[in-house]
mmCIF file of N, CA and C in Angstrom:
data_model
loop_
_atom_site.group_PDB
_atom_site.id
_atom_site.type_symbol
_atom_site.label_atom_id
_atom_site.label_comp_id
_atom_site.label_asym_id
_atom_site.label_seq_id
_atom_site.Cartn_x
_atom_site.Cartn_y
_atom_site.Cartn_z
ATOM 1 N N MET A 194 -105.898 -86.655 -14.841
ATOM 2 C CA MET A 194 -107.079 -86.462 -15.664
ATOM 3 C C MET A 194 -106.950 -87.312 -16.936
ATOM 4 N N VAL A 195 -108.047 -87.867 -17.369
ATOM 5 C CA VAL A 195 -108.070 -88.705 -18.560
ATOM 6 C C VAL A 195 -108.157 -87.819 -19.802
ATOM 7 N N ALA A 196 -107.371 -88.156 -20.807
ATOM 8 C CA ALA A 196 -107.380 -87.392 -22.058
ATOM 9 C C ALA A 196 -108.394 -87.991 -23.034
ATOM 10 N N MET A 197 -108.997 -87.136 -23.824
ATOM 11 C CA MET A 197 -109.861 -87.598 -24.913
ATOM 12 C C MET A 197 -108.957 -88.267 -25.946
ATOM 13 N N THR A 198 -109.373 -89.382 -26.462
ATOM 14 C CA THR A 198 -108.611 -90.084 -27.490
ATOM 15 C C THR A 198 -108.971 -89.537 -28.864
ATOM 16 N N ALA A 199 -108.181 -89.910 -29.854
ATOM 17 C CA ALA A 199 -108.490 -89.521 -31.233
ATOM 18 C C ALA A 199 -109.854 -90.085 -31.645
ATOM 19 N N ARG A 200 -110.120 -91.317 -31.243
ATOM 20 C CA ARG A 200 -111.411 -91.943 -31.545
ATOM 21 C C ARG A 200 -112.554 -91.158 -30.882
ATOM 22 N N GLY A 201 -112.342 -90.733 -29.640
ATOM 23 C CA GLY A 201 -113.345 -89.958 -28.917
ATOM 24 C C GLY A 201 -113.566 -88.588 -29.537
ATOM 25 N N LEU A 202 -112.474 -87.968 -29.982
ATOM 26 C CA LEU A 202 -112.566 -86.665 -30.637
ATOM 27 C C LEU A 202 -113.374 -86.774 -31.927
ATOM 28 N N LYS A 203 -113.050 -87.762 -32.716
ATOM 29 C CA LYS A 203 -113.778 -87.974 -33.980
ATOM 30 C C LYS A 203 -115.257 -88.255 -33.698
ATOM 31 N N ALA A 204 -115.528 -89.099 -32.710
ATOM 32 C CA ALA A 204 -116.917 -89.437 -32.372
ATOM 33 C C ALA A 204 -117.673 -88.202 -31.895
ATOM 34 N N ALA A 205 -117.035 -87.363 -31.090
ATOM 35 C CA ALA A 205 -117.693 -86.150 -30.598
ATOM 36 C C ALA A 205 -118.034 -85.212 -31.751
ATOM 37 N N CYS A 206 -117.132 -85.088 -32.704
ATOM 38 C CA CYS A 206 -117.399 -84.224 -33.863
ATOM 39 C C CYS A 206 -118.521 -84.787 -34.731
ATOM 40 N N LEU A 207 -118.470 -86.087 -34.974
ATOM 41 C CA LEU A 207 -119.469 -86.707 -35.850
ATOM 42 C C LEU A 207 -120.828 -86.878 -35.168
ATOM 43 N N ALA A 208 -120.890 -86.686 -33.847
ATOM 44 C CA ALA A 208 -122.156 -86.776 -33.122
ATOM 45 C C ALA A 208 -123.033 -85.542 -33.351
ATOM 46 N N MET A 209 -122.445 -84.482 -33.875
ATOM 47 C CA MET A 209 -123.213 -83.268 -34.148
ATOM 48 C C MET A 209 -124.136 -83.519 -35.348
ATOM 49 N N PRO A 210 -125.383 -83.042 -35.286
ATOM 50 C CA PRO A 210 -126.331 -83.279 -36.391
ATOM 51 C C PRO A 210 -125.784 -82.811 -37.745
ATOM 52 N N GLY A 211 -125.800 -83.707 -38.720
ATOM 53 C CA GLY A 211 -125.369 -83.371 -40.071
ATOM 54 C C GLY A 211 -123.871 -83.294 -40.260
ATOM 55 N N ALA A 212 -123.092 -83.622 -39.230
ATOM 56 C CA ALA A 212 -121.631 -83.521 -39.330
ATOM 57 C C ALA A 212 -121.059 -84.601 -40.234
ATOM 58 N N GLU A 213 -120.030 -84.206 -40.989
ATOM 59 C CA GLU A 213 -119.327 -85.123 -41.887
ATOM 60 C C GLU A 213 -117.837 -84.884 -41.765
ATOM 61 N N GLU A 214 -117.062 -85.927 -41.991
ATOM 62 C CA GLU A 214 -115.606 -85.807 -42.002
ATOM 63 C C GLU A 214 -115.140 -85.836 -43.451
ATOM 64 N N GLU A 215 -114.304 -84.866 -43.795
ATOM 65 C CA GLU A 215 -113.722 -84.811 -45.138
ATOM 66 C C GLU A 215 -112.232 -84.582 -45.023
ATOM 67 N N PHE A 216 -111.539 -84.810 -46.127
ATOM 68 C CA PHE A 216 -110.092 -84.592 -46.216
ATOM 69 C C PHE A 216 -109.841 -83.676 -47.418
ATOM 70 N N PRO A 217 -110.165 -82.374 -47.279
ATOM 71 C CA PRO A 217 -110.165 -81.472 -48.434
ATOM 72 C C PRO A 217 -108.818 -80.844 -48.787
ATOM 73 N N PHE A 218 -107.774 -81.158 -48.037
ATOM 74 C CA PHE A 218 -106.497 -80.478 -48.249
ATOM 75 C C PHE A 218 -105.449 -81.444 -48.796
ATOM 76 N N PRO A 219 -105.230 -81.439 -50.119
ATOM 77 C CA PRO A 219 -104.281 -82.380 -50.727
ATOM 78 C C PRO A 219 -102.867 -82.295 -50.130
ATOM 79 N N ARG A 220 -102.447 -81.113 -49.720
ATOM 80 C CA ARG A 220 -101.113 -80.973 -49.127
ATOM 81 C C ARG A 220 -101.050 -81.521 -47.705
ATOM 82 N N ASN A 221 -102.197 -81.712 -47.096
ATOM 83 C CA ASN A 221 -102.301 -82.278 -45.748
ATOM 84 C C ASN A 221 -103.349 -83.392 -45.755
ATOM 85 N N PRO A 222 -103.027 -84.526 -46.385
ATOM 86 C CA PRO A 222 -104.037 -85.573 -46.563
ATOM 87 C C PRO A 222 -104.526 -86.204 -45.255
ATOM 88 N N ASP A 223 -103.783 -86.031 -44.149
ATOM 89 C CA ASP A 223 -104.197 -86.592 -42.864
ATOM 90 C C ASP A 223 -105.055 -85.624 -42.050
ATOM 91 N N LEU A 224 -105.279 -84.423 -42.565
ATOM 92 C CA LEU A 224 -106.029 -83.408 -41.829
ATOM 93 C C LEU A 224 -107.527 -83.631 -42.008
ATOM 94 N N SER A 225 -108.176 -84.070 -40.921
ATOM 95 C CA SER A 225 -109.630 -84.263 -40.929
ATOM 96 C C SER A 225 -110.311 -82.916 -40.768
ATOM 97 N N ALA A 226 -111.253 -82.643 -41.651
ATOM 98 C CA ALA A 226 -112.078 -81.444 -41.549
ATOM 99 C C ALA A 226 -113.492 -81.915 -41.234
ATOM 100 N N PHE A 227 -113.987 -81.511 -40.082
ATOM 101 C CA PHE A 227 -115.352 -81.863 -39.705
ATOM 102 C C PHE A 227 -116.237 -80.692 -40.091
ATOM 103 N N LYS A 228 -117.253 -80.996 -40.905
ATOM 104 C CA LYS A 228 -118.077 -79.953 -41.500
ATOM 105 C C LYS A 228 -119.553 -80.186 -41.224
ATOM 106 N N VAL A 229 -120.299 -79.081 -41.251
ATOM 107 C CA VAL A 229 -121.747 -79.127 -41.261
ATOM 108 C C VAL A 229 -122.187 -78.187 -42.380
ATOM 109 N N ALA A 230 -123.051 -78.688 -43.241
ATOM 110 C CA ALA A 230 -123.533 -77.913 -44.400
ATOM 111 C C ALA A 230 -122.370 -77.334 -45.199
ATOM 112 N N GLY A 231 -121.278 -78.099 -45.313
ATOM 113 C CA GLY A 231 -120.128 -77.688 -46.109
ATOM 114 C C GLY A 231 -119.184 -76.720 -45.426
ATOM 115 N N LYS A 232 -119.462 -76.345 -44.171
ATOM 116 C CA LYS A 232 -118.610 -75.392 -43.447
ATOM 117 C C LYS A 232 -117.876 -76.101 -42.314
ATOM 118 N N ILE A 233 -116.592 -75.802 -42.185
ATOM 119 C CA ILE A 233 -115.744 -76.459 -41.189
ATOM 120 C C ILE A 233 -116.012 -75.917 -39.790
ATOM 121 N N PHE A 234 -116.150 -76.856 -38.829
ATOM 122 C CA PHE A 234 -116.244 -76.459 -37.423
ATOM 123 C C PHE A 234 -115.128 -77.071 -36.581
ATOM 124 N N ALA A 235 -114.375 -78.032 -37.131
ATOM 125 C CA ALA A 235 -113.247 -78.624 -36.399
ATOM 126 C C ALA A 235 -112.231 -79.172 -37.395
ATOM 127 N N LEU A 236 -110.962 -79.034 -37.035
ATOM 128 C CA LEU A 236 -109.857 -79.552 -37.847
ATOM 129 C C LEU A 236 -108.903 -80.312 -36.937
ATOM 130 N N SER A 237 -108.461 -81.498 -37.373
ATOM 131 C CA SER A 237 -107.519 -82.257 -36.556
ATOM 132 C C SER A 237 -106.784 -83.291 -37.393
ATOM 133 N N VAL A 238 -105.510 -83.487 -37.067
ATOM 134 C CA VAL A 238 -104.765 -84.638 -37.574
ATOM 135 C C VAL A 238 -104.892 -85.676 -36.467
ATOM 136 N N LEU A 239 -105.794 -86.629 -36.649
ATOM 137 C CA LEU A 239 -106.152 -87.549 -35.587
ATOM 138 C C LEU A 239 -105.015 -88.490 -35.170
ATOM 139 N N GLU A 240 -104.022 -88.652 -36.025
ATOM 140 C CA GLU A 240 -102.899 -89.526 -35.694
ATOM 141 C C GLU A 240 -101.752 -88.766 -35.028
ATOM 142 N N ALA A 241 -101.878 -87.464 -34.876
ATOM 143 C CA ALA A 241 -100.785 -86.634 -34.356
ATOM 144 C C ALA A 241 -100.577 -86.863 -32.857
ATOM 145 N N GLU A 242 -99.345 -86.713 -32.446
ATOM 146 C CA GLU A 242 -98.981 -86.738 -31.028
ATOM 147 C C GLU A 242 -98.253 -85.445 -30.727
ATOM 148 N N PRO A 243 -98.712 -84.618 -29.845
ATOM 149 C CA PRO A 243 -99.973 -84.770 -29.120
ATOM 150 C C PRO A 243 -101.161 -84.450 -30.019
ATOM 151 N N LEU A 244 -102.304 -84.982 -29.635
ATOM 152 C CA LEU A 244 -103.540 -84.748 -30.375
ATOM 153 C C LEU A 244 -103.960 -83.296 -30.192
ATOM 154 N N LYS A 245 -104.303 -82.635 -31.293
ATOM 155 C CA LYS A 245 -104.770 -81.249 -31.257
ATOM 156 C C LYS A 245 -106.002 -81.132 -32.130
ATOM 157 N N VAL A 246 -106.833 -80.157 -31.786
ATOM 158 C CA VAL A 246 -108.012 -79.865 -32.599
ATOM 159 C C VAL A 246 -108.177 -78.354 -32.654
ATOM 160 N N SER A 247 -108.475 -77.845 -33.837
ATOM 161 C CA SER A 247 -108.753 -76.422 -34.013
ATOM 162 C C SER A 247 -110.263 -76.250 -34.088
ATOM 163 N N LEU A 248 -110.751 -75.290 -33.271
ATOM 164 C CA LEU A 248 -112.186 -75.086 -33.140
ATOM 165 C C LEU A 248 -112.532 -73.610 -33.219
ATOM 166 N N LYS A 249 -113.654 -73.318 -33.817
ATOM 167 C CA LYS A 249 -114.155 -71.948 -33.890
ATOM 168 C C LYS A 249 -114.602 -71.544 -32.480
ATOM 169 N N CYS A 250 -114.449 -70.256 -32.172
ATOM 170 C CA CYS A 250 -114.797 -69.795 -30.830
ATOM 171 C C CYS A 250 -115.172 -68.317 -30.874
ATOM 172 N N ASP A 251 -116.120 -67.923 -30.035
ATOM 173 C CA ASP A 251 -116.446 -66.512 -29.879
ATOM 174 C C ASP A 251 -115.160 -65.789 -29.478
ATOM 175 N N PRO A 252 -114.817 -64.670 -30.138
ATOM 176 C CA PRO A 252 -113.538 -63.998 -29.874
ATOM 177 C C PRO A 252 -113.268 -63.661 -28.405
ATOM 178 N N GLU A 253 -114.269 -63.210 -27.672
ATOM 179 C CA GLU A 253 -114.046 -62.873 -26.259
ATOM 180 C C GLU A 253 -113.768 -64.117 -25.431
ATOM 181 N N ILE A 254 -114.512 -65.168 -25.682
ATOM 182 C CA ILE A 254 -114.301 -66.427 -24.965
ATOM 183 C C ILE A 254 -112.956 -67.024 -25.357
ATOM 184 N N ALA A 255 -112.592 -66.892 -26.625
ATOM 185 C CA ALA A 255 -111.300 -67.417 -27.096
ATOM 186 C C ALA A 255 -110.158 -66.807 -26.296
ATOM 187 N N GLU A 256 -110.204 -65.502 -26.095
ATOM 188 C CA GLU A 256 -109.163 -64.817 -25.315
ATOM 189 C C GLU A 256 -109.124 -65.324 -23.875
ATOM 190 N N GLN A 257 -110.289 -65.495 -23.274
ATOM 191 C CA GLN A 257 -110.365 -65.981 -21.891
ATOM 192 C C GLN A 257 -109.774 -67.380 -21.775
ATOM 193 N N LEU A 258 -110.128 -68.251 -22.708
ATOM 194 C CA LEU A 258 -109.626 -69.624 -22.669
ATOM 195 C C LEU A 258 -108.102 -69.656 -22.818
ATOM 196 N N ARG A 259 -107.581 -68.839 -23.719
ATOM 197 C CA ARG A 259 -106.125 -68.780 -23.931
ATOM 198 C C ARG A 259 -105.408 -68.285 -22.685
ATOM 199 N N ALA A 260 -106.005 -67.314 -21.991
ATOM 200 C CA ALA A 260 -105.387 -66.753 -20.788
ATOM 201 C C ALA A 260 -105.401 -67.760 -19.632
ATOM 202 N N GLU A 261 -106.435 -68.584 -19.588
ATOM 203 C CA GLU A 261 -106.614 -69.491 -18.456
ATOM 204 C C GLU A 261 -105.977 -70.864 -18.648
ATOM 205 N N TYR A 262 -105.901 -71.343 -19.896
ATOM 206 C CA TYR A 262 -105.449 -72.717 -20.141
ATOM 207 C C TYR A 262 -104.275 -72.744 -21.111
ATOM 208 N N PRO A 263 -103.118 -73.222 -20.679
ATOM 209 C CA PRO A 263 -101.961 -73.319 -21.576
ATOM 210 C C PRO A 263 -102.216 -74.216 -22.797
ATOM 211 N N ALA A 264 -103.173 -75.148 -22.689
ATOM 212 C CA ALA A 264 -103.472 -76.066 -23.795
ATOM 213 C C ALA A 264 -104.273 -75.392 -24.908
ATOM 214 N N VAL A 265 -104.706 -74.152 -24.691
ATOM 215 C CA VAL A 265 -105.502 -73.425 -25.689
ATOM 216 C C VAL A 265 -104.668 -72.265 -26.220
ATOM 217 N N ILE A 266 -104.416 -72.286 -27.529
ATOM 218 C CA ILE A 266 -103.613 -71.249 -28.172
ATOM 219 C C ILE A 266 -104.375 -70.699 -29.388
ATOM 220 N N PRO A 267 -103.951 -69.556 -29.921
ATOM 221 C CA PRO A 267 -104.607 -69.042 -31.138
ATOM 222 C C PRO A 267 -104.568 -70.087 -32.263
ATOM 223 N N GLY A 268 -105.600 -70.117 -33.069
ATOM 224 C CA GLY A 268 -105.727 -71.100 -34.142
ATOM 225 C C GLY A 268 -104.508 -71.162 -35.051
ATOM 226 N N TYR A 269 -103.968 -72.349 -35.210
ATOM 227 C CA TYR A 269 -102.800 -72.575 -36.057
ATOM 228 C C TYR A 269 -103.216 -72.465 -37.519
ATOM 229 N N HIS A 270 -102.606 -71.540 -38.254
ATOM 230 C CA HIS A 270 -102.899 -71.292 -39.677
ATOM 231 C C HIS A 270 -104.361 -70.934 -39.923
ATOM 232 N N LEU A 271 -104.997 -70.307 -38.930
ATOM 233 C CA LEU A 271 -106.402 -69.916 -39.046
ATOM 234 C C LEU A 271 -106.558 -68.482 -38.556
ATOM 235 N N ASN A 272 -107.741 -67.923 -38.718
ATOM 236 C CA ASN A 272 -108.020 -66.590 -38.205
ATOM 237 C C ASN A 272 -107.949 -66.653 -36.680
ATOM 238 N N LYS A 273 -106.915 -66.067 -36.117
ATOM 239 C CA LYS A 273 -106.644 -66.198 -34.699
ATOM 240 C C LYS A 273 -107.679 -65.516 -33.819
ATOM 241 N N ARG A 274 -108.463 -64.643 -34.387
ATOM 242 C CA ARG A 274 -109.532 -64.003 -33.618
ATOM 243 C C ARG A 274 -110.686 -64.977 -33.372
ATOM 244 N N HIS A 275 -110.953 -65.855 -34.336
ATOM 245 C CA HIS A 275 -112.128 -66.724 -34.275
ATOM 246 C C HIS A 275 -111.830 -68.204 -34.052
ATOM 247 N N TRP A 276 -110.563 -68.580 -34.046
ATOM 248 C CA TRP A 276 -110.216 -70.001 -33.912
ATOM 249 C C TRP A 276 -109.184 -70.213 -32.818
ATOM 250 N N ASN A 277 -109.356 -71.300 -32.068
ATOM 251 C CA ASN A 277 -108.371 -71.759 -31.093
ATOM 252 C C ASN A 277 -107.885 -73.133 -31.514
ATOM 253 N N THR A 278 -106.628 -73.418 -31.218
ATOM 254 C CA THR A 278 -106.108 -74.772 -31.354
ATOM 255 C C THR A 278 -105.928 -75.304 -29.938
ATOM 256 N N VAL A 279 -106.528 -76.453 -29.679
ATOM 257 C CA VAL A 279 -106.569 -77.038 -28.346
ATOM 258 C C VAL A 279 -105.738 -78.322 -28.341
ATOM 259 N N THR A 280 -104.769 -78.394 -27.432
ATOM 260 C CA THR A 280 -104.010 -79.628 -27.252
ATOM 261 C C THR A 280 -104.824 -80.537 -26.344
ATOM 262 N N VAL A 281 -105.138 -81.711 -26.856
ATOM 263 C CA VAL A 281 -105.995 -82.664 -26.142
ATOM 264 C C VAL A 281 -105.075 -83.687 -25.475
ATOM 265 N N ASP A 282 -104.491 -83.269 -24.346
ATOM 266 C CA ASP A 282 -103.485 -84.099 -23.673
ATOM 267 C C ASP A 282 -103.879 -84.498 -22.255
ATOM 268 N N GLY A 283 -105.138 -84.236 -21.888
ATOM 269 C CA GLY A 283 -105.603 -84.561 -20.547
ATOM 270 C C GLY A 283 -105.538 -83.389 -19.591
ATOM 271 N N SER A 284 -104.941 -82.280 -20.012
ATOM 272 C CA SER A 284 -104.877 -81.109 -19.133
ATOM 273 C C SER A 284 -106.227 -80.392 -19.058
ATOM 274 N N LEU A 285 -107.097 -80.649 -20.026
ATOM 275 C CA LEU A 285 -108.465 -80.116 -20.007
ATOM 276 C C LEU A 285 -109.419 -81.296 -19.826
ATOM 277 N N PRO A 286 -110.487 -81.116 -19.040
ATOM 278 C CA PRO A 286 -111.457 -82.209 -18.889
ATOM 279 C C PRO A 286 -112.091 -82.574 -20.236
ATOM 280 N N VAL A 287 -112.370 -83.849 -20.431
ATOM 281 C CA VAL A 287 -113.006 -84.328 -21.658
ATOM 282 C C VAL A 287 -114.311 -83.566 -21.889
ATOM 283 N N ARG A 288 -115.066 -83.339 -20.842
ATOM 284 C CA ARG A 288 -116.344 -82.617 -20.968
ATOM 285 C C ARG A 288 -116.119 -81.214 -21.550
ATOM 286 N N MET A 289 -115.057 -80.548 -21.118
ATOM 287 C CA MET A 289 -114.763 -79.201 -21.618
ATOM 288 C C MET A 289 -114.433 -79.238 -23.114
ATOM 289 N N VAL A 290 -113.657 -80.228 -23.534
ATOM 290 C CA VAL A 290 -113.324 -80.363 -24.958
ATOM 291 C C VAL A 290 -114.600 -80.602 -25.754
ATOM 292 N N ARG A 291 -115.481 -81.456 -25.236
ATOM 293 C CA ARG A 291 -116.759 -81.708 -25.922
ATOM 294 C C ARG A 291 -117.580 -80.426 -26.042
ATOM 295 N N GLU A 292 -117.611 -79.643 -24.960
ATOM 296 C CA GLU A 292 -118.364 -78.387 -24.989
ATOM 297 C C GLU A 292 -117.764 -77.404 -25.996
ATOM 298 N N MET A 293 -116.452 -77.400 -26.129
ATOM 299 C CA MET A 293 -115.800 -76.525 -27.106
ATOM 300 C C MET A 293 -116.156 -76.961 -28.531
ATOM 301 N N ILE A 294 -116.243 -78.273 -28.755
ATOM 302 C CA ILE A 294 -116.660 -78.796 -30.062
ATOM 303 C C ILE A 294 -118.096 -78.360 -30.347
ATOM 304 N N GLU A 295 -118.976 -78.512 -29.348
ATOM 305 C CA GLU A 295 -120.378 -78.120 -29.517
ATOM 306 C C GLU A 295 -120.502 -76.623 -29.783
ATOM 307 N N ASP A 296 -119.722 -75.808 -29.070
ATOM 308 C CA ASP A 296 -119.767 -74.357 -29.284
ATOM 309 C C ASP A 296 -119.311 -73.999 -30.693
ATOM 310 N N SER A 297 -118.263 -74.664 -31.171
ATOM 311 C CA SER A 297 -117.764 -74.408 -32.522
ATOM 312 C C SER A 297 -118.847 -74.759 -33.546
ATOM 313 N N TYR A 298 -119.440 -75.912 -33.377
ATOM 314 C CA TYR A 298 -120.520 -76.356 -34.261
ATOM 315 C C TYR A 298 -121.656 -75.333 -34.255
ATOM 316 N N ASP A 299 -122.060 -74.905 -33.046
ATOM 317 C CA ASP A 299 -123.172 -73.954 -32.923
ATOM 318 C C ASP A 299 -122.864 -72.627 -33.623
ATOM 319 N N LEU A 300 -121.626 -72.154 -33.511
ATOM 320 C CA LEU A 300 -121.242 -70.910 -34.184
ATOM 321 C C LEU A 300 -121.356 -71.047 -35.698
ATOM 322 N N VAL A 301 -120.947 -72.186 -36.222
ATOM 323 C CA VAL A 301 -121.024 -72.408 -37.668
ATOM 324 C C VAL A 301 -122.485 -72.519 -38.106
ATOM 325 N N VAL A 302 -123.274 -73.271 -37.364
ATOM 326 C CA VAL A 302 -124.695 -73.406 -37.709
ATOM 327 C C VAL A 302 -125.383 -72.042 -37.665
ATOM 328 N N ALA A 303 -125.044 -71.223 -36.680
ATOM 329 C CA ALA A 303 -125.660 -69.892 -36.556
ATOM 330 C C ALA A 303 -125.349 -69.000 -37.758
ATOM 331 N N SER A 304 -124.252 -69.283 -38.468
ATOM 332 C CA SER A 304 -123.876 -68.468 -39.627
ATOM 333 C C SER A 304 -124.534 -68.933 -40.926
ATOM 334 N N LEU A 305 -125.245 -70.043 -40.873
ATOM 335 C CA LEU A 305 -125.884 -70.590 -42.076
ATOM 336 C C LEU A 305 -127.159 -69.812 -42.409
ATOM 337 N N PRO A 306 -127.575 -69.849 -43.671
ATOM 338 C CA PRO A 306 -128.853 -69.235 -44.022
ATOM 339 C C PRO A 306 -129.978 -69.856 -43.183
ATOM 340 N N ARG A 307 -130.988 -69.062 -42.850
ATOM 341 C CA ARG A 307 -132.043 -69.484 -41.936
ATOM 342 C C ARG A 307 -132.663 -70.834 -42.322
ATOM 343 N N ALA A 308 -132.994 -71.018 -43.576
ATOM 344 C CA ALA A 308 -133.645 -72.264 -44.012
ATOM 345 C C ALA A 308 -132.754 -73.475 -43.758
ATOM 346 N N VAL A 309 -131.465 -73.325 -43.967
ATOM 347 C CA VAL A 309 -130.519 -74.414 -43.735
ATOM 348 C C VAL A 309 -130.323 -74.596 -42.230
ATOM 349 N N ARG A 310 -130.196 -73.485 -41.520
ATOM 350 C CA ARG A 310 -129.947 -73.510 -40.077
ATOM 351 C C ARG A 310 -131.046 -74.265 -39.341
ATOM 352 N N LEU A 311 -132.277 -74.085 -39.754
ATOM 353 C CA LEU A 311 -133.401 -74.723 -39.067
ATOM 354 C C LEU A 311 -133.305 -76.238 -39.088
ATOM 355 N N THR A 312 -132.669 -76.805 -40.085
ATOM 356 C CA THR A 312 -132.549 -78.274 -40.134
ATOM 357 C C THR A 312 -131.556 -78.799 -39.106
ATOM 358 N N TYR A 313 -130.694 -77.920 -38.569
ATOM 359 C CA TYR A 313 -129.674 -78.341 -37.598
ATOM 360 C C TYR A 313 -129.940 -77.828 -36.192
ATOM 361 N N ASP A 314 -130.903 -76.949 -36.021
ATOM 362 C CA ASP A 314 -131.164 -76.332 -34.719
ATOM 363 C C ASP A 314 -131.942 -77.226 -33.749
ATOM 364 N N SER A 315 -132.171 -78.459 -34.118
ATOM 365 C CA SER A 315 -133.034 -79.319 -33.304
ATOM 366 C C SER A 315 -132.342 -79.889 -32.067
ATOM 367 N N ARG A 316 -131.027 -79.718 -31.924
ATOM 368 C CA ARG A 316 -130.392 -80.360 -30.762
ATOM 369 C C ARG A 316 -130.549 -79.591 -29.498
#
């Protein structure tokens, strides 16, 4: 199976409407935070080997993914109920990783105030 590259991961995150990449953690200057409306939906050190990304996830689905896929573990240094850390090493299909990014984005957008949310709900 082909693995998503760091370039592909970044492109998938930035393809979400209104998404921006920031580096808000001075102690971890290589940690990319992908945000929408100032809220993080993905975190990754794009130069890391193996490549990993932390994504928000519905708690029930998060548990299912962890049970089924060794590449999915509780969020590293995050709320383990709502975040998964995914190793992007080719063990998961690229399409699945993209869908997990989209789900994370959607969860964050759903938590925004209605007026703000409407500007991102067009996808």
